[in-house]
Amino acid sequence: MIIDKKGRGLCMDAFMKFTTEELIVLLHTAGHKEEARTLAAGADIVLDTEILSHVFLSTIIQLTAKGIWDKNAFEEDHSPLSREMLSFLEMYTKSDYFIRAIDESRKQVMFLHHVAYGVWLLQLVEDKIIHDFSFLEPEEIPHALSGFYAGYTPAVSALYPPFRLDDASFEQLRDPEQHGTVVGAFVGTLDEKEAFLAFVNDLERNSCRMENISVFSNTDKAPMMLKDIVFLLPSD
């Protein structure tokens, strides 16, 4: 039993799976049109009238087969979605903050939505197509993150001391042609310089690509505000 923000019980399945098109239709039908458009844009789907109509027609068949879409209720001008599904979508869109972890090499993104006190919703997105949902308790989050990045082993930090970069220098490192400039301007001890050069070498071996874990707040006044971010760089 999952309890939503208003203390109501939700008898939802422990695990749910939707395609991007299914989730767009569900959000749009439940009145969360802006969230549906945002999801479509992230999956490179243009929701003009003709495309939206085609997506609805084909996707409703899939949702009906899954028992999610009530065809009779829809034909009688009632909501085709159950109260539990509507409550789930409300929780999903109104999460007050969430964690996003990215693994570009596997084309996967994991979201951890805080949906109620002591309750988190995990959303695993595969190649912008498949969305797997499951509910988690707070103590399960570290395991979820380590599982998402399975195959990555934390580096032995004793090899190199920490070093500091300002925001401008860090942004410049995204451009390989700027690496020489940033290295030349680096200020630090010899050990810190050695650590920084090792970092730049790893960055170049990975085509200047880093994975990241971000924390966002999500309120009516300031939707999708980045609060914190950690970058992960594979190293030899």
Tab-separated table of C-alpha atoms in Angstrom:
chain	number	residue	atom	x	y	z
A	1	MET	CA	0.000	0.000	0.000
A	2	ILE	CA	1.414	3.381	-1.043
A	3	ILE	CA	0.276	6.535	0.750
A	4	ASP	CA	0.072	9.714	-1.290
A	5	LYS	CA	0.648	13.295	-0.062
A	6	LYS	CA	-2.935	13.542	1.184
A	7	GLY	CA	-2.726	10.340	3.170
A	8	ARG	CA	-4.784	8.232	0.771
A	9	GLY	CA	-3.901	4.622	0.075
A	10	LEU	CA	-2.957	3.682	-3.461
A	11	CYS	CA	-3.292	0.053	-4.481
A	12	MET	CA	-0.812	0.285	-7.353
A	13	ASP	CA	1.311	-2.500	-8.760
A	14	ALA	CA	4.803	-2.654	-7.300
A	15	PHE	CA	6.258	-2.452	-10.816
A	16	MET	CA	4.873	-0.693	-13.880
A	17	LYS	CA	6.202	-0.387	-17.414
A	18	PHE	CA	5.124	2.107	-20.082
A	19	THR	CA	6.406	3.175	-23.467
A	20	THR	CA	7.041	6.885	-23.929
A	21	GLU	CA	3.930	7.161	-26.114
A	22	GLU	CA	1.811	5.435	-23.449
A	23	LEU	CA	3.074	7.764	-20.743
A	24	ILE	CA	2.417	10.810	-22.959
A	25	VAL	CA	-1.185	9.701	-23.537
A	26	LEU	CA	-1.714	8.958	-19.831
A	27	LEU	CA	-0.364	12.357	-18.767
A	28	HIS	CA	-2.339	14.215	-21.440
A	29	THR	CA	-5.566	12.380	-20.557
A	30	ALA	CA	-5.078	13.088	-16.831
A	31	GLY	CA	-4.772	16.823	-17.535
A	32	HIS	CA	-0.982	17.080	-17.207
A	33	LYS	CA	-0.542	18.471	-20.709
A	34	GLU	CA	2.625	20.481	-20.031
A	35	GLU	CA	4.350	17.409	-18.589
A	36	ALA	CA	3.210	15.401	-21.633
A	37	ARG	CA	4.731	18.010	-23.960
A	38	THR	CA	7.987	18.065	-21.968
A	39	LEU	CA	8.244	14.272	-22.126
A	40	ALA	CA	7.547	14.300	-25.872
A	41	ALA	CA	10.188	16.978	-26.492
A	42	GLY	CA	12.774	14.979	-24.535
A	43	ALA	CA	12.032	11.958	-26.732
A	44	ASP	CA	12.183	14.044	-29.929
A	45	ILE	CA	8.438	13.646	-30.567
A	46	VAL	CA	6.665	16.684	-32.036
A	47	LEU	CA	3.118	16.846	-30.702
A	48	ASP	CA	1.250	18.649	-33.465
A	49	THR	CA	-2.455	17.877	-33.921
A	50	GLU	CA	-1.969	15.180	-36.556
A	51	ILE	CA	0.828	13.360	-34.702
A	52	LEU	CA	-1.005	13.594	-31.377
A	53	SER	CA	-4.111	12.051	-32.949
A	54	HIS	CA	-2.055	9.205	-34.441
A	55	VAL	CA	-0.235	8.594	-31.133
A	56	PHE	CA	-3.542	8.483	-29.263
A	57	LEU	CA	-5.226	6.054	-31.650
A	58	SER	CA	-2.367	3.559	-31.706
A	59	THR	CA	-1.496	3.875	-28.013
A	60	ILE	CA	-5.059	3.531	-26.712
A	61	ILE	CA	-5.149	0.048	-28.232
A	62	GLN	CA	-2.045	-0.891	-26.242
A	63	LEU	CA	-3.384	0.633	-23.007
A	64	THR	CA	-6.716	-1.137	-23.464
A	65	ALA	CA	-4.939	-4.475	-23.923
A	66	LYS	CA	-3.045	-3.817	-20.684
A	67	GLY	CA	-6.291	-3.105	-18.834
A	68	ILE	CA	-5.251	0.499	-18.135
A	69	TRP	CA	-7.673	2.230	-20.534
A	70	ASP	CA	-11.443	1.772	-20.002
A	71	LYS	CA	-12.846	1.993	-23.525
A	72	ASN	CA	-16.475	1.997	-22.376
A	73	ALA	CA	-15.917	4.822	-19.893
A	74	PHE	CA	-14.133	6.843	-22.590
A	75	GLU	CA	-16.999	6.362	-25.050
A	76	GLU	CA	-19.452	7.550	-22.369
A	77	ASP	CA	-17.403	10.732	-21.803
A	78	HIS	CA	-15.987	9.540	-18.476
A	79	SER	CA	-12.325	9.235	-17.515
A	80	PRO	CA	-10.878	6.058	-19.041
A	81	LEU	CA	-8.311	5.919	-16.238
A	82	SER	CA	-8.860	4.467	-12.795
A	83	ARG	CA	-8.714	6.606	-9.665
A	84	GLU	CA	-5.515	4.799	-8.686
A	85	MET	CA	-3.864	5.617	-12.011
A	86	LEU	CA	-4.926	9.267	-11.792
A	87	SER	CA	-3.495	9.465	-8.266
A	88	PHE	CA	-0.263	7.868	-9.441
A	89	LEU	CA	0.101	10.405	-12.272
A	90	GLU	CA	-0.651	13.235	-9.850
A	91	MET	CA	2.119	12.032	-7.524
A	92	TYR	CA	4.516	11.579	-10.423
A	93	THR	CA	4.024	15.110	-11.767
A	94	LYS	CA	3.870	16.861	-8.391
A	95	SER	CA	7.034	15.380	-6.883
A	96	ASP	CA	8.642	18.169	-4.823
A	97	TYR	CA	12.185	17.127	-5.677
A	98	PHE	CA	13.957	14.361	-7.543
A	99	ILE	CA	17.361	12.845	-8.262
A	100	ARG	CA	18.458	12.195	-11.849
A	101	ALA	CA	21.307	9.830	-12.737
A	102	ILE	CA	22.588	9.585	-16.323
A	103	ASP	CA	24.562	6.822	-18.026
A	104	GLU	CA	24.974	7.920	-21.653
A	105	SER	CA	27.095	4.910	-22.579
A	106	ARG	CA	24.094	2.633	-21.964
A	107	LYS	CA	21.499	5.237	-23.037
A	108	GLN	CA	19.808	5.042	-19.648
A	109	VAL	CA	18.478	7.652	-17.246
A	110	MET	CA	17.215	6.962	-13.743
A	111	PHE	CA	14.941	9.326	-11.833
A	112	LEU	CA	14.197	9.040	-8.114
A	113	HIS	CA	11.083	11.102	-7.368
A	114	HIS	CA	10.218	12.017	-3.792
A	115	VAL	CA	6.442	11.512	-3.785
A	116	ALA	CA	5.495	11.252	-0.101
A	117	TYR	CA	7.075	11.043	3.323
A	118	GLY	CA	9.281	7.939	3.293
A	119	VAL	CA	8.229	7.020	-0.257
A	120	TRP	CA	10.234	7.413	-3.479
A	121	LEU	CA	9.300	6.512	-7.025
A	122	LEU	CA	12.056	5.056	-9.207
A	123	GLN	CA	11.749	5.702	-12.952
A	124	LEU	CA	14.239	3.958	-15.228
A	125	VAL	CA	14.216	5.225	-18.813
A	126	GLU	CA	15.865	3.085	-21.477
A	127	ASP	CA	16.865	4.765	-24.758
A	128	LYS	CA	14.040	7.336	-24.345
A	129	ILE	CA	11.552	4.550	-25.113
A	130	ILE	CA	10.780	2.373	-22.085
A	131	HIS	CA	9.852	3.693	-18.611
A	132	ASP	CA	10.009	1.245	-15.699
A	133	PHE	CA	8.471	2.436	-12.415
A	134	SER	CA	8.765	1.002	-8.925
A	135	PHE	CA	8.382	2.358	-5.400
A	136	LEU	CA	11.322	2.585	-3.009
A	137	GLU	CA	11.954	3.353	0.621
A	138	PRO	CA	14.718	5.888	1.459
A	139	GLU	CA	17.213	3.262	2.617
A	140	GLU	CA	16.990	1.572	-0.805
A	141	ILE	CA	18.258	4.641	-2.703
A	142	PRO	CA	22.030	3.977	-2.284
A	143	HIS	CA	21.524	0.429	-3.576
A	144	ALA	CA	19.505	1.748	-6.536
A	145	LEU	CA	22.259	4.212	-7.469
A	146	SER	CA	25.062	1.658	-7.127
A	147	GLY	CA	23.026	-0.825	-9.147
A	148	PHE	CA	22.432	1.745	-11.878
A	149	TYR	CA	26.162	2.335	-12.195
A	150	ALA	CA	27.034	-1.374	-11.935
A	151	GLY	CA	30.406	-2.001	-13.527
A	152	TYR	CA	31.855	1.277	-12.291
A	153	THR	CA	34.375	0.929	-9.463
A	154	PRO	CA	35.162	3.990	-7.319
A	155	ALA	CA	38.718	5.178	-7.880
A	156	VAL	CA	41.251	4.986	-5.071
A	157	SER	CA	41.333	8.630	-4.016
A	158	ALA	CA	44.744	8.238	-2.357
A	159	LEU	CA	46.385	8.147	-5.795
A	160	TYR	CA	45.863	11.875	-6.289
A	161	PRO	CA	45.045	14.795	-4.004
A	162	PRO	CA	41.880	16.859	-4.631
A	163	PHE	CA	42.102	19.974	-6.785
A	164	ARG	CA	39.777	22.906	-7.464
A	165	LEU	CA	38.449	24.487	-10.652
A	166	ASP	CA	36.184	27.491	-11.028
A	167	ASP	CA	32.950	27.153	-13.019
A	168	ALA	CA	34.353	28.895	-16.092
A	169	SER	CA	37.374	26.582	-16.323
A	170	PHE	CA	35.216	23.506	-15.833
A	171	GLU	CA	32.908	24.594	-18.647
A	172	GLN	CA	35.908	25.215	-20.921
A	173	LEU	CA	36.979	21.603	-20.467
A	174	ARG	CA	33.903	20.539	-22.434
A	175	ASP	CA	35.734	21.847	-25.514
A	176	PRO	CA	38.909	19.830	-26.315
A	177	GLU	CA	40.409	22.858	-28.071
A	178	GLN	CA	40.311	24.765	-24.764
A	179	HIS	CA	42.179	22.144	-22.741
A	180	GLY	CA	45.603	23.713	-23.329
A	181	THR	CA	44.324	27.090	-22.155
A	182	VAL	CA	42.817	25.650	-18.971
A	183	VAL	CA	45.917	23.581	-18.192
A	184	GLY	CA	48.148	26.621	-18.703
A	185	ALA	CA	46.029	28.722	-16.352
A	186	PHE	CA	45.795	26.080	-13.608
A	187	VAL	CA	47.080	27.235	-10.223
A	188	GLY	CA	48.006	24.699	-7.555
A	189	THR	CA	50.753	22.602	-6.013
A	190	LEU	CA	52.795	20.144	-8.073
A	191	ASP	CA	50.718	17.247	-6.720
A	192	GLU	CA	47.471	19.079	-7.538
A	193	LYS	CA	48.762	19.813	-11.044
A	194	GLU	CA	49.553	16.129	-11.515
A	195	ALA	CA	46.054	15.187	-10.365
A	196	PHE	CA	44.506	17.761	-12.707
A	197	LEU	CA	46.525	16.509	-15.702
A	198	ALA	CA	45.390	12.932	-14.953
A	199	PHE	CA	41.808	14.209	-14.897
A	200	VAL	CA	42.234	15.965	-18.267
A	201	ASN	CA	43.766	12.807	-19.784
A	202	ASP	CA	40.808	10.726	-18.598
A	203	LEU	CA	38.446	13.365	-19.947
A	204	GLU	CA	40.058	13.223	-23.395
A	205	ARG	CA	39.950	9.406	-23.417
A	206	ASN	CA	36.215	9.648	-22.785
A	207	SER	CA	35.608	12.236	-25.534
A	208	CYS	CA	34.934	14.915	-22.895
A	209	ARG	CA	31.848	12.988	-21.751
A	210	MET	CA	31.002	12.657	-18.056
A	211	GLU	CA	28.035	10.999	-16.427
A	212	ASN	CA	26.271	12.948	-13.697
A	213	ILE	CA	23.888	12.686	-10.762
A	214	SER	CA	21.732	15.794	-10.277
A	215	VAL	CA	19.273	16.891	-7.609
A	216	PHE	CA	16.343	19.102	-8.634
A	217	SER	CA	13.647	20.851	-6.629
A	218	ASN	CA	10.237	21.101	-8.267
A	219	THR	CA	7.749	23.670	-6.966
A	220	ASP	CA	5.012	25.792	-8.536
A	221	LYS	CA	7.120	28.943	-8.067
A	222	ALA	CA	10.377	27.444	-9.374
A	223	PRO	CA	9.841	24.277	-11.412
A	224	MET	CA	12.877	22.139	-12.228
A	225	MET	CA	15.538	24.084	-10.315
A	226	LEU	CA	18.968	22.436	-10.177
A	227	LYS	CA	20.118	22.215	-6.545
A	228	ASP	CA	23.228	20.038	-6.733
A	229	ILE	CA	25.216	17.989	-9.248
A	230	VAL	CA	28.002	15.389	-9.119
A	231	PHE	CA	29.979	14.426	-12.230
A	232	LEU	CA	31.364	10.918	-12.739
A	233	LEU	CA	34.348	10.274	-15.002
A	234	PRO	CA	35.582	6.765	-15.904
A	235	SER	CA	39.308	6.474	-15.248
A	236	ASP	CA	42.004	3.960	-16.067
